[in-house]
Coordinates of C-alpha atoms in Angstrom, one line a residue:
Chain A
M1 CA -22.8 7.7 -40.2
A2 CA -25.4 10.4 -39.6
T3 CA -25.4 13.2 -42.0
T4 CA -26.2 16.8 -41.1
T5 CA -29.6 17.8 -42.3
T6 CA -28.5 21.4 -42.9
T7 CA -25.2 22.4 -44.2
A8 CA -22.9 24.2 -41.7
A9 CA -22.8 27.1 -44.1
A10 CA -26.6 27.4 -44.1
S11 CA -26.6 27.3 -40.3
L12 CA -24.4 30.3 -40.3
T13 CA -27.1 32.5 -41.8
T14 CA -29.5 31.5 -39.1
L15 CA -27.2 33.0 -36.4
S16 CA -28.2 36.6 -37.0
P17 CA -29.2 38.7 -40.0
A18 CA -25.6 40.1 -40.0
A19 CA -24.0 36.7 -40.4
G20 CA -23.0 35.7 -43.8
K21 CA -22.9 39.3 -45.1
R22 CA -22.5 39.4 -48.9
F23 CA -20.0 41.6 -50.6
G24 CA -20.7 42.8 -54.1
L25 CA -17.4 42.0 -55.7
S26 CA -17.8 41.9 -59.4
Y27 CA -16.4 38.9 -61.2
P28 CA -14.8 37.8 -63.5
S29 CA -12.7 40.9 -63.8
L30 CA -10.9 41.3 -60.5
S31 CA -10.4 45.0 -60.5
F32 CA -8.9 46.5 -57.4
S33 CA -7.6 49.9 -56.8
S34 CA -4.5 50.0 -54.6
H35 CA -4.9 52.3 -51.6
R36 CA -3.3 52.9 -48.3
L37 CA -3.9 50.4 -45.5
A38 CA -6.4 51.5 -43.0
T39 CA -5.1 50.9 -39.5
T40 CA -6.4 47.6 -38.3
T41 CA -8.1 47.8 -35.0
L42 CA -7.3 44.9 -32.8
R43 CA -10.0 44.2 -30.3
T44 CA -9.5 41.6 -27.7
G45 CA -11.9 40.6 -25.0
A46 CA -11.7 42.1 -21.6
S47 CA -9.3 39.6 -20.3
S48 CA -7.0 40.3 -17.4
R49 CA -4.3 38.4 -19.2
T50 CA -4.3 40.8 -22.2
A51 CA -1.2 42.9 -22.2
R52 CA -0.4 45.5 -24.8
R53 CA 3.1 46.7 -25.4
R54 CA 4.6 48.6 -28.3
A55 CA 7.3 46.7 -29.9
A56 CA 10.0 48.3 -32.0
T57 CA 7.9 47.6 -35.1
A58 CA 5.2 50.0 -33.8
S59 CA 2.6 47.2 -34.2
P60 CA 0.8 46.4 -31.0
V61 CA 1.7 42.9 -29.6
V62 CA -0.9 41.1 -27.6
A63 CA -0.4 38.3 -25.1
T64 CA -1.1 34.9 -26.4
I65 CA -4.7 33.6 -26.0
A66 CA -5.2 31.4 -22.9
V67 CA -7.8 29.2 -21.3
G68 CA -10.4 31.5 -19.6
D69 CA -10.0 34.3 -22.1
K70 CA -12.8 35.5 -24.2
L71 CA -12.0 35.1 -27.8
P72 CA -11.2 38.4 -29.5
D73 CA -13.6 39.4 -32.3
A74 CA -12.4 39.3 -35.9
T75 CA -14.0 38.9 -39.3
L76 CA -13.3 35.8 -41.3
S77 CA -14.5 35.1 -44.8
Y78 CA -15.5 32.2 -47.0
F79 CA -17.3 31.4 -50.3
D80 CA -20.7 30.1 -49.7
P81 CA -21.2 27.0 -51.7
A82 CA -24.9 27.6 -51.9
D83 CA -24.6 30.7 -54.1
G84 CA -20.8 31.1 -54.7
E85 CA -20.8 34.4 -53.0
L86 CA -18.2 35.8 -50.7
K87 CA -19.5 36.0 -47.2
T88 CA -18.1 37.0 -43.8
V89 CA -18.7 35.8 -40.3
T90 CA -17.3 37.2 -37.1
V91 CA -15.9 35.1 -34.3
A92 CA -18.7 36.4 -32.1
E93 CA -21.3 35.0 -34.5
L94 CA -19.5 31.7 -34.7
T95 CA -19.2 31.2 -31.0
A96 CA -21.9 33.1 -29.1
G97 CA -24.1 30.9 -27.0
K98 CA -22.7 27.6 -28.1
K99 CA -19.8 25.2 -28.0
A100 CA -17.5 25.8 -31.0
I101 CA -14.2 24.3 -32.0
L102 CA -11.8 26.5 -33.8
F103 CA -8.5 25.0 -35.2
A104 CA -5.8 26.8 -37.2
V105 CA -3.5 25.4 -39.8
P106 CA -0.3 27.2 -41.1
G107 CA -1.4 26.9 -44.7
A108 CA -3.9 25.4 -47.1
F109 CA -2.3 22.7 -49.3
T110 CA 0.7 22.2 -47.0
P111 CA 1.4 18.5 -46.2
T112 CA 0.5 18.1 -42.5
C113 CA -2.5 20.3 -42.8
S114 CA -3.9 18.6 -45.8
Q115 CA -3.0 15.1 -44.9
K116 CA -3.6 15.0 -41.2
H117 CA -4.9 18.0 -39.4
L118 CA -8.0 19.0 -41.4
P119 CA -8.9 15.4 -42.5
G120 CA -8.8 14.4 -38.8
F121 CA -11.4 17.0 -37.9
V122 CA -13.6 16.1 -40.9
E123 CA -13.5 12.5 -39.9
K124 CA -14.4 13.3 -36.3
A125 CA -16.9 16.1 -36.9
G126 CA -19.8 13.8 -36.4
E127 CA -18.5 12.6 -33.0
L128 CA -17.7 16.1 -31.9
K129 CA -21.2 17.2 -32.8
A130 CA -22.6 14.3 -30.9
K131 CA -20.8 15.7 -27.9
G132 CA -22.6 19.0 -28.2
V133 CA -20.2 21.0 -30.4
A134 CA -22.3 23.1 -32.7
T135 CA -19.5 24.4 -35.0
V136 CA -16.2 23.1 -36.1
A137 CA -14.2 25.6 -38.1
C138 CA -10.7 25.6 -39.6
V139 CA -9.0 28.9 -40.0
S140 CA -5.9 29.7 -42.0
V141 CA -4.0 32.8 -43.2
N142 CA -5.0 32.2 -46.8
D143 CA -7.4 34.1 -48.9
A144 CA -10.9 32.8 -49.4
F145 CA -10.2 31.7 -53.0
V146 CA -7.4 29.5 -51.8
M147 CA -9.6 28.1 -49.0
K148 CA -12.3 27.3 -51.4
A149 CA -9.9 25.6 -53.8
W150 CA -8.4 23.6 -50.9
K151 CA -11.8 22.5 -49.8
E152 CA -12.7 21.4 -53.3
S153 CA -9.4 19.6 -53.7
L154 CA -10.2 17.5 -50.6
G155 CA -13.8 16.9 -51.6
L156 CA -15.1 18.3 -48.4
G157 CA -18.7 19.1 -47.5
D158 CA -19.7 21.5 -44.8
D159 CA -19.1 19.5 -41.7
V160 CA -16.0 21.6 -41.1
L161 CA -16.1 25.3 -42.1
L162 CA -13.0 26.5 -43.9
L163 CA -12.6 30.2 -43.1
S164 CA -10.1 32.7 -44.4
D165 CA -8.1 34.8 -41.9
G166 CA -6.1 36.2 -44.9
N167 CA -5.6 39.6 -43.4
L168 CA -4.2 38.1 -40.2
E169 CA -6.9 39.8 -38.1
L170 CA -7.8 36.9 -35.9
T171 CA -4.3 35.5 -35.7
R172 CA -2.9 38.8 -34.6
A173 CA -5.6 39.3 -32.0
L174 CA -4.9 35.8 -30.6
G175 CA -1.2 36.5 -30.4
V176 CA -0.4 33.4 -32.4
E177 CA 1.4 34.7 -35.4
M178 CA 4.2 32.7 -36.8
D179 CA 6.8 34.5 -38.9
L180 CA 8.0 32.2 -41.6
S181 CA 9.1 34.9 -44.0
D182 CA 12.8 33.9 -43.8
K183 CA 12.0 30.6 -45.3
P184 CA 12.0 30.3 -49.1
V185 CA 8.8 28.4 -49.5
G186 CA 7.0 31.7 -49.3
L187 CA 4.6 31.3 -46.4
G188 CA 5.2 34.8 -45.0
V189 CA 3.4 35.3 -41.7
R190 CA 0.9 32.6 -40.7
S191 CA -0.8 31.3 -37.7
R192 CA 0.6 28.8 -35.2
R193 CA -1.3 25.5 -35.3
Y194 CA -3.9 25.1 -32.6
A195 CA -7.2 23.6 -31.7
L196 CA -9.5 25.2 -29.1
L197 CA -12.9 24.7 -27.6
A198 CA -14.9 27.8 -26.8
E199 CA -18.1 27.9 -24.9
D200 CA -20.1 31.1 -25.5
G201 CA -16.8 32.6 -26.8
V202 CA -14.7 31.8 -23.8
V203 CA -11.8 29.4 -24.3
K204 CA -12.2 26.3 -22.3
V205 CA -9.6 24.1 -23.9
L206 CA -6.5 25.2 -25.8
N207 CA -4.0 23.0 -27.6
L208 CA -1.5 25.5 -29.0
E209 CA 1.5 24.2 -30.9
E210 CA 4.9 25.6 -31.2
G211 CA 4.9 26.7 -34.8
G212 CA 3.5 24.2 -37.2
A213 CA 4.1 21.1 -35.1
F214 CA 1.3 18.6 -34.9
T215 CA 1.2 17.1 -31.5
T216 CA -1.8 18.0 -29.3
S217 CA -4.0 19.9 -31.8
S218 CA -5.7 16.9 -33.4
A219 CA -9.3 16.0 -33.4
E220 CA -8.6 13.0 -31.3
E221 CA -7.1 15.1 -28.6
M222 CA -10.1 17.4 -28.6
L223 CA -12.5 14.4 -28.4
K224 CA -10.6 13.2 -25.3
V225 CA -11.1 16.4 -23.4
L226 CA -14.8 16.6 -24.3
G227 CA -15.3 13.3 -22.5
Chain B
M1 CA 4.8 11.1 -34.1
A2 CA 4.2 13.1 -37.2
T3 CA 7.0 15.5 -38.0
S4 CA 6.1 19.1 -38.4
A5 CA 5.6 20.3 -42.0
L6 CA 8.2 23.0 -41.1
A7 CA 10.9 20.6 -40.1
A8 CA 10.3 18.7 -43.3
L9 CA 10.6 21.9 -45.2
S10 CA 13.9 22.8 -43.7
A11 CA 15.3 19.5 -44.7
T12 CA 14.0 19.9 -48.2
T13 CA 15.4 23.3 -48.8
A14 CA 18.8 22.2 -47.5
A15 CA 18.8 19.4 -49.9
A16 CA 17.8 21.6 -52.7
A17 CA 20.8 23.9 -52.4
G18 CA 22.9 23.8 -55.5
K19 CA 20.6 21.4 -57.4
H20 CA 20.2 21.7 -61.1
I21 CA 17.1 20.9 -62.9
L22 CA 16.5 20.3 -66.5
L23 CA 13.1 21.1 -67.9
S24 CA 11.7 18.6 -70.4
R25 CA 11.2 21.2 -73.1
P26 CA 13.6 22.2 -75.9
A27 CA 14.6 25.5 -74.3
A28 CA 17.9 26.0 -72.5
S29 CA 18.2 24.1 -69.2
L30 CA 17.8 26.3 -66.2
S31 CA 20.3 25.8 -63.5
F32 CA 19.5 27.2 -60.1
A33 CA 21.4 27.7 -56.9
S34 CA 19.4 27.8 -53.7
R35 CA 20.4 30.7 -51.5
R36 CA 19.3 32.1 -48.3
L37 CA 16.6 34.7 -48.5
A38 CA 18.0 38.2 -48.0
A39 CA 16.5 40.0 -45.1
G40 CA 13.9 41.7 -47.2
A41 CA 10.7 40.4 -45.7
S42 CA 9.6 41.8 -42.4
L43 CA 6.6 41.6 -40.1
R44 CA 6.2 45.3 -39.9
G45 CA 4.2 46.8 -42.7
F46 CA 2.2 43.7 -43.1
L47 CA -0.7 45.1 -41.1
G48 CA -1.1 48.1 -39.0
A49 CA 1.3 50.4 -40.8
P50 CA 1.3 52.1 -44.1
I51 CA 2.8 50.0 -46.8
R52 CA 5.8 51.4 -48.3
A53 CA 7.8 49.2 -50.6
V54 CA 10.8 49.1 -48.3
A55 CA 13.2 46.4 -47.4
S56 CA 14.0 46.0 -43.7
S57 CA 16.8 48.6 -44.0
A58 CA 16.0 52.3 -43.6
S59 CA 16.6 53.1 -47.2
A60 CA 14.1 54.9 -49.4
P61 CA 11.3 52.8 -50.8
P62 CA 12.1 51.4 -54.3
K63 CA 10.4 53.3 -57.0
T64 CA 8.1 51.4 -59.3
I65 CA 9.9 49.4 -61.9
A66 CA 10.1 51.0 -65.4
V67 CA 11.3 50.3 -68.9
G68 CA 15.1 50.5 -69.0
D69 CA 15.5 49.4 -65.3
R70 CA 17.4 46.3 -64.4
L71 CA 15.1 43.9 -62.6
P72 CA 15.9 43.8 -58.9
D73 CA 17.2 40.5 -57.6
A74 CA 15.0 38.4 -55.5
T75 CA 14.5 34.8 -54.6
L76 CA 11.5 32.9 -55.8
S77 CA 10.5 29.3 -55.1
Y78 CA 8.7 26.4 -56.6
F79 CA 8.1 22.7 -56.2
D80 CA 9.9 20.9 -59.0
T81 CA 7.2 18.7 -60.2
S82 CA 9.3 17.5 -63.1
S83 CA 11.7 15.7 -60.8
P84 CA 10.8 12.4 -59.1
D85 CA 11.0 13.8 -55.6
G86 CA 9.1 17.1 -56.4
E87 CA 11.3 19.0 -54.0
L88 CA 11.2 22.7 -53.2
K89 CA 13.7 24.7 -55.2
T90 CA 14.6 28.4 -55.4
V91 CA 15.6 30.5 -58.3
T92 CA 16.8 34.1 -58.3
V93 CA 15.5 36.7 -60.7
R94 CA 19.2 37.0 -61.8
D95 CA 19.5 33.3 -62.6
L96 CA 16.1 33.3 -64.4
T97 CA 16.9 36.3 -66.6
A98 CA 20.7 36.6 -67.1
G99 CA 21.6 36.4 -70.8
K100 CA 18.1 35.5 -71.9
K101 CA 14.7 36.9 -73.1
V102 CA 12.2 36.3 -70.4
V103 CA 8.6 37.1 -70.0
L104 CA 7.6 37.6 -66.4
F105 CA 4.0 38.2 -65.4
A106 CA 2.4 38.6 -62.0
V107 CA -1.0 37.8 -60.8
P108 CA -2.7 39.1 -57.6
G109 CA -3.5 35.6 -56.5
A110 CA -3.6 31.9 -57.4
F111 CA -7.1 30.6 -57.7
T112 CA -8.6 34.0 -58.2
P113 CA -11.0 34.3 -61.1
T114 CA -9.3 36.6 -63.6
C115 CA -5.9 35.0 -63.0
T116 CA -7.2 31.5 -63.2
Q117 CA -9.6 32.0 -66.1
K118 CA -7.8 34.4 -68.3
H119 CA -4.3 35.6 -67.4
L120 CA -2.4 32.4 -66.8
P121 CA -4.3 30.3 -69.4
G122 CA -3.5 33.0 -72.0
F123 CA 0.2 32.7 -71.4
V124 CA 0.0 28.9 -71.4
A125 CA -1.8 29.0 -74.7
K126 CA 0.7 31.5 -76.2
A127 CA 3.9 30.1 -74.7
G128 CA 4.8 28.3 -78.0
E129 CA 4.3 31.5 -80.0
L130 CA 6.4 33.5 -77.5
R131 CA 9.2 31.0 -77.7
A132 CA 9.0 31.2 -81.5
K133 CA 9.7 34.9 -81.1
G134 CA 12.9 34.2 -79.1
V135 CA 11.5 34.2 -75.5
D136 CA 13.5 31.7 -73.5
A137 CA 11.3 31.4 -70.5
V138 CA 7.8 32.4 -69.4
A139 CA 7.3 32.7 -65.7
C140 CA 4.3 33.6 -63.6
V141 CA 4.9 35.0 -60.1
S142 CA 2.4 35.6 -57.3
V143 CA 2.5 36.4 -53.6
N144 CA 1.4 32.9 -52.7
D145 CA 3.4 30.2 -51.1
A146 CA 4.9 27.4 -53.2
F147 CA 2.4 24.8 -52.0
V148 CA -0.5 26.9 -53.3
M149 CA 1.3 27.6 -56.5
R150 CA 1.8 23.9 -57.0
A151 CA -1.8 23.1 -56.3
W152 CA -2.9 25.9 -58.7
K153 CA -0.6 24.5 -61.4
E154 CA -2.0 21.0 -61.0
S155 CA -5.6 22.2 -60.9
L156 CA -5.1 23.9 -64.3
G157 CA -3.0 21.1 -65.8
V158 CA -0.1 23.4 -66.6
G159 CA 3.1 21.7 -67.6
D160 CA 6.4 23.3 -68.2
E161 CA 5.2 25.9 -70.7
V162 CA 5.0 28.5 -67.9
L163 CA 6.9 28.4 -64.6
L164 CA 4.8 29.1 -61.6
L165 CA 6.9 30.8 -59.0
S166 CA 6.2 31.8 -55.4
D167 CA 7.0 35.3 -54.3
G168 CA 5.3 34.4 -51.0
N169 CA 7.5 36.6 -48.8
R170 CA 6.8 39.5 -51.2
E171 CA 10.5 40.1 -51.8
L172 CA 10.2 40.7 -55.6
A173 CA 6.9 42.6 -55.4
R174 CA 8.4 45.0 -52.8
A175 CA 11.7 45.4 -54.7
M176 CA 9.8 46.3 -57.9
G177 CA 7.6 48.7 -56.1
V178 CA 4.4 47.0 -57.2
E179 CA 2.8 45.9 -54.0
L180 CA -1.0 46.0 -53.9
D181 CA -2.6 46.5 -50.5
L182 CA -5.8 44.6 -50.4
S183 CA -5.9 44.0 -46.6
D184 CA -9.0 46.1 -46.0
K185 CA -11.0 43.8 -48.2
P186 CA -12.7 40.8 -46.5
V187 CA -11.7 38.2 -49.0
G188 CA -8.3 38.0 -47.2
L189 CA -5.8 38.7 -49.9
G190 CA -3.6 40.8 -47.6
V191 CA -0.8 42.5 -49.6
R192 CA -0.2 41.2 -53.1
S193 CA 1.4 42.2 -56.3
R194 CA -0.1 44.4 -59.0
R195 CA -0.8 42.5 -62.2
Y196 CA 1.8 43.0 -64.9
A197 CA 3.6 41.4 -67.8
L198 CA 7.1 42.4 -68.7
L199 CA 9.8 41.4 -71.1
A200 CA 13.3 41.4 -69.8
E201 CA 16.5 41.0 -71.9
D202 CA 19.5 40.0 -69.9
G203 CA 17.6 41.3 -66.8
V204 CA 16.7 44.7 -68.2
V205 CA 13.1 45.6 -68.7
K206 CA 12.3 46.2 -72.3
V207 CA 8.5 46.0 -72.3
L208 CA 6.3 46.7 -69.2
N209 CA 2.6 46.4 -69.1
L210 CA 1.7 47.3 -65.5
E211 CA -1.9 47.4 -64.4
E212 CA -3.5 49.5 -61.8
G213 CA -4.2 46.9 -59.1
G214 CA -5.6 43.7 -60.4
A215 CA -7.2 45.0 -63.6
F216 CA -6.7 43.0 -66.7
T217 CA -6.3 45.4 -69.7
N218 CA -2.8 45.3 -71.3
S219 CA -1.0 42.5 -69.4
S220 CA -2.2 39.6 -71.5
A221 CA -0.1 37.2 -73.6
E222 CA -1.6 38.7 -76.7
D223 CA -0.4 42.1 -75.8
M224 CA 3.0 40.8 -75.1
L225 CA 3.1 39.0 -78.5
K226 CA 2.2 42.3 -80.2
A227 CA 5.1 44.0 -78.4
L228 CA 7.6 41.4 -79.5

């Protein structure tokens, strides 16, 4: 099986100088000061399907992402295994000018995600890349510490990037939130499961599940549509 | 066809209702009743609105917990790794604390450095000494789901000395007025709990070491031992 000559994480930094920005967080003391939430700006692509309406919650609700839409921009984060630093990458940096697969799981360390969805993409990453996919990235509404621990627990390399959408920025912008906060397991609000193929940031294939079901969003399904 | 994790979860929690567990340590057995989560968690306020520690009703935000207050009730969850099926169980703050001395400490996040390297290990190391001073249970709570709490527990090799409980829907953190809004930071922590360690006797707070944010100054196990 062919191995990648550069890690996917290293390839991120070649995208643009802005990619893989470092944040000077001082460890080991995790000192944060609590402060009011700044209003999150939701930016979606100029898609004719995007509709904004004010719900009773006063949070803007966007239409669900669809084939043909430009992916909204959002900032995701990860710990770079090369230097252990927290880095960020935008959806634009991940997807501009190439074929990228983005798939979302409801939660790191949850059974289906850990046992089937992510491992499936890890296994098929080589085949996907042979079909011209430059980036395969997994996104979850978990913080970057948890994503790193999950990656390590599964012994993964960098064929599939594990990116944190812990502030729900991308999930909200895609309109794929899933509110599980009435369930005792404590998942709160997460992302619906999906797998999508984007070309130069435009969605070409979208396999979006109802909730956390695992039917069409697998790596095998994505391989089939790539032909 | 693989069943969804969520469908499996619903079955698990239904089965967990009313189950008792016995921890394999000499302390009193903890019996738990599973109950439906009160409508305290809501989508609004998660992003895009100022965080006030409110429940979904229009009541005034809970003030920050203080010595002398009764702990608010809330439902926490965990995977019972001591039972053969390792199923999801819930425990209320009331069940956890009624008629006992309990040390409850909160961390901003599982797998974060200070929590993983200092705060939790400190309590694991001192659990025996705390019990010798009459503490019936030591519990760690975090705004993480129960899957993550279980994985964290396993990664650190924690046994039953310290219970790791999920406040993943932020019910307890909100009710105590200790939410910590980190959602403008890129690491993706969202809204969590301030770090604290408290001693409750029959559910009433006797000692409270509440940090500003995630700082680690007086909320350690050593500090709690000194106060006992």
